[in-house]
Amino acid sequence: MPRIPFDQLPDDGRLWIFPVSRSLSEQETEGLLRRVDAFLDDWAAHGTPLTAGRDWREESFLLVAVDESSAPPSGCSIDAMARILKELGAEWGMSFLDHAPVWFRAGEEVRRVSRGEFKRMAETGEVDLETMVFDNSITRVSRLRSGEWERPAAVSWHRRAFFPAVAREG
């Protein structure tokens, strides 16, 4: 069986992080994970099954990773994953593939705002270099496990993008 628990994937596994554009009900979450599991059970690259796993975090992020040592994903297999997520998004009126918003933690709440809104919040001091931000562009399981996914804006690409005066000083 190619689908394995996410925590059993190797550190060098290829990772994709798909943020959801709205909150999901419990039923939607269960349906999403069932559909993703069914996809991963049959996920293959050029006929070779892929060893992959998924995780659901912060009620906002679908994580999918593949053990490339068993078989690397192909462009077609990655496109198939994107296609199923696009179809699910269309069914439920949401997106998994929009990486433009900024995701950050406000207290215990995970928030999603446009880049323009996050810039405004940085300018007014509503968010600062200590604000915990999510870097959904990381592509290795090791980076997730080492804490590079959620960390202060001061040590993320967010510093250069949204705090340019501070970035020049540091």
Coordinates of C-alpha atoms in Angstrom, one line a residue:
M1 CA 0.0 0.0 0.0
P2 CA 1.7 3.2 -1.1
R3 CA -0.1 5.6 1.4
I4 CA 1.7 5.7 4.7
P5 CA 1.2 7.8 7.9
F6 CA 2.7 11.2 7.4
D7 CA 5.1 10.9 10.3
Q8 CA 6.7 7.9 8.7
L9 CA 7.8 9.8 5.6
P10 CA 11.6 10.5 5.5
D11 CA 13.0 13.9 6.1
D12 CA 14.0 14.3 2.5
G13 CA 10.5 13.6 1.3
R14 CA 9.0 16.1 -1.2
L15 CA 6.4 18.3 0.5
W16 CA 3.4 20.4 -0.8
I17 CA 1.4 22.6 1.5
F18 CA -2.1 23.5 0.3
P19 CA -3.8 26.2 2.3
V20 CA -7.6 26.2 2.2
S21 CA -9.3 29.5 1.4
R22 CA -12.1 29.1 4.0
S23 CA -12.9 27.2 7.1
L24 CA -14.3 23.7 6.6
S25 CA -17.1 22.0 8.5
E26 CA -16.3 18.8 10.2
Q27 CA -18.1 16.9 7.4
E28 CA -16.2 18.8 4.7
T29 CA -12.9 18.0 6.5
E30 CA -13.8 14.3 6.7
G31 CA -14.9 14.3 3.0
L32 CA -11.7 16.1 2.0
L33 CA -9.4 13.6 3.8
R34 CA -11.4 10.6 2.4
R35 CA -11.0 11.9 -1.1
V36 CA -7.3 12.7 -0.7
D37 CA -6.6 9.3 0.9
A38 CA -8.4 7.6 -2.0
F39 CA -6.3 9.6 -4.4
L40 CA -3.0 8.8 -2.6
D41 CA -3.9 5.1 -2.5
D42 CA -3.8 5.1 -6.3
W43 CA -1.2 7.8 -6.9
A44 CA 1.4 6.7 -9.4
A45 CA 4.1 8.1 -11.6
H46 CA 4.3 6.4 -15.0
G47 CA 2.5 3.4 -13.5
T48 CA 4.8 3.1 -10.4
P49 CA 2.9 3.6 -7.1
L50 CA 4.1 6.6 -5.1
T51 CA 4.7 6.2 -1.3
A52 CA 3.0 9.2 0.1
G53 CA 1.2 10.5 3.1
R54 CA -1.0 13.5 4.1
D55 CA -1.7 15.5 7.2
W56 CA -4.3 18.1 8.1
R57 CA -2.9 21.0 10.3
E58 CA -4.4 24.0 12.0
E59 CA -7.7 23.2 10.3
S60 CA -6.4 25.3 7.4
F61 CA -3.6 23.3 5.7
L62 CA -3.5 20.1 3.7
L63 CA 0.1 18.7 3.7
V64 CA 1.0 16.0 1.1
A65 CA 4.5 14.5 0.9
V66 CA 6.0 11.7 -1.1
D67 CA 9.0 9.5 -0.4
E68 CA 11.1 10.1 -3.5
S69 CA 13.4 7.2 -2.7
S70 CA 10.7 4.7 -3.6
A71 CA 9.7 6.5 -6.8
P72 CA 9.8 10.2 -7.6
P73 CA 6.6 12.0 -8.7
S74 CA 6.4 13.0 -12.3
G75 CA 5.0 16.2 -13.7
C76 CA 1.9 14.3 -14.7
S77 CA 1.4 12.8 -11.2
I78 CA 1.8 16.3 -9.6
D79 CA -0.7 17.7 -12.1
A80 CA -3.1 14.9 -11.2
M81 CA -2.9 15.9 -7.5
A82 CA -3.5 19.6 -8.4
R83 CA -6.4 18.6 -10.6
I84 CA -8.1 16.6 -7.8
L85 CA -7.7 19.6 -5.4
K86 CA -9.0 22.0 -8.0
E87 CA -12.1 19.7 -8.5
L88 CA -12.7 19.5 -4.8
G89 CA -12.3 23.3 -4.5
A90 CA -14.8 23.8 -7.2
E91 CA -17.3 21.5 -5.6
W92 CA -17.0 23.2 -2.2
G93 CA -16.5 26.8 -3.3
M94 CA -13.0 27.2 -2.1
S95 CA -9.4 27.0 -3.3
F96 CA -6.4 24.9 -2.2
L97 CA -4.1 26.3 -4.8
D98 CA -4.0 30.1 -4.0
H99 CA -0.6 30.8 -2.4
A100 CA -0.9 34.6 -2.7
P101 CA -2.4 35.3 0.8
V102 CA -0.3 35.6 3.9
W103 CA -1.0 33.1 6.7
F104 CA -0.1 34.1 10.2
R105 CA -1.0 33.4 13.8
A106 CA -2.9 36.0 15.8
G107 CA -3.0 34.6 19.3
E108 CA -4.4 31.1 18.9
E109 CA -6.1 31.9 15.7
V110 CA -4.6 31.2 12.3
R111 CA -5.5 34.1 9.9
R112 CA -5.4 34.6 6.2
V113 CA -5.1 38.0 4.6
S114 CA -4.0 39.4 1.3
R115 CA -0.4 40.5 0.9
G116 CA -1.6 44.1 0.6
E117 CA -3.5 43.8 3.9
F118 CA -0.5 42.2 5.6
K119 CA 1.7 45.0 4.4
R120 CA -0.8 47.6 5.8
M121 CA -0.8 45.7 9.1
A122 CA 3.0 45.7 9.2
E123 CA 3.0 49.5 8.6
T124 CA 0.5 50.1 11.4
G125 CA 2.2 47.8 13.8
E126 CA -0.7 45.3 13.9
V127 CA 1.9 42.6 13.0
D128 CA 5.6 42.8 13.6
L129 CA 8.8 40.8 13.3
E130 CA 7.7 38.5 16.2
T131 CA 4.4 37.6 14.4
M132 CA 4.4 33.9 13.7
V133 CA 4.0 33.4 9.9
F134 CA 3.5 30.3 7.8
D135 CA 5.9 29.7 4.9
N136 CA 3.8 27.5 2.6
S137 CA 6.6 27.4 0.0
I138 CA 8.8 24.9 1.8
T139 CA 9.3 21.7 -0.1
R140 CA 10.9 19.2 2.2
V141 CA 9.6 17.3 5.1
S142 CA 12.8 18.1 7.0
R143 CA 12.1 21.9 6.9
L144 CA 8.6 21.3 8.3
R145 CA 10.0 19.2 11.1
S146 CA 12.7 21.7 11.9
G147 CA 10.2 24.4 12.5
E148 CA 10.7 26.4 9.2
W149 CA 7.1 26.3 8.3
E150 CA 5.8 28.4 11.2
R151 CA 8.3 30.9 12.6
P152 CA 8.6 34.6 13.5
A153 CA 8.5 36.9 10.5
A154 CA 12.0 38.1 11.5
V155 CA 13.5 34.8 10.2
S156 CA 11.3 34.3 7.2
W157 CA 11.0 35.7 3.8
H158 CA 8.2 37.9 5.3
R159 CA 10.9 40.1 6.8
R160 CA 12.2 41.3 3.4
A161 CA 8.7 41.5 1.8
F162 CA 6.8 43.3 4.5
F163 CA 9.4 44.9 6.8
P164 CA 11.9 46.4 4.3
A165 CA 13.3 49.1 6.5
V166 CA 14.1 46.6 9.2
A167 CA 15.5 44.2 6.6
R168 CA 18.0 46.8 5.4
E169 CA 19.1 47.5 9.0
G170 CA 19.6 43.8 9.8

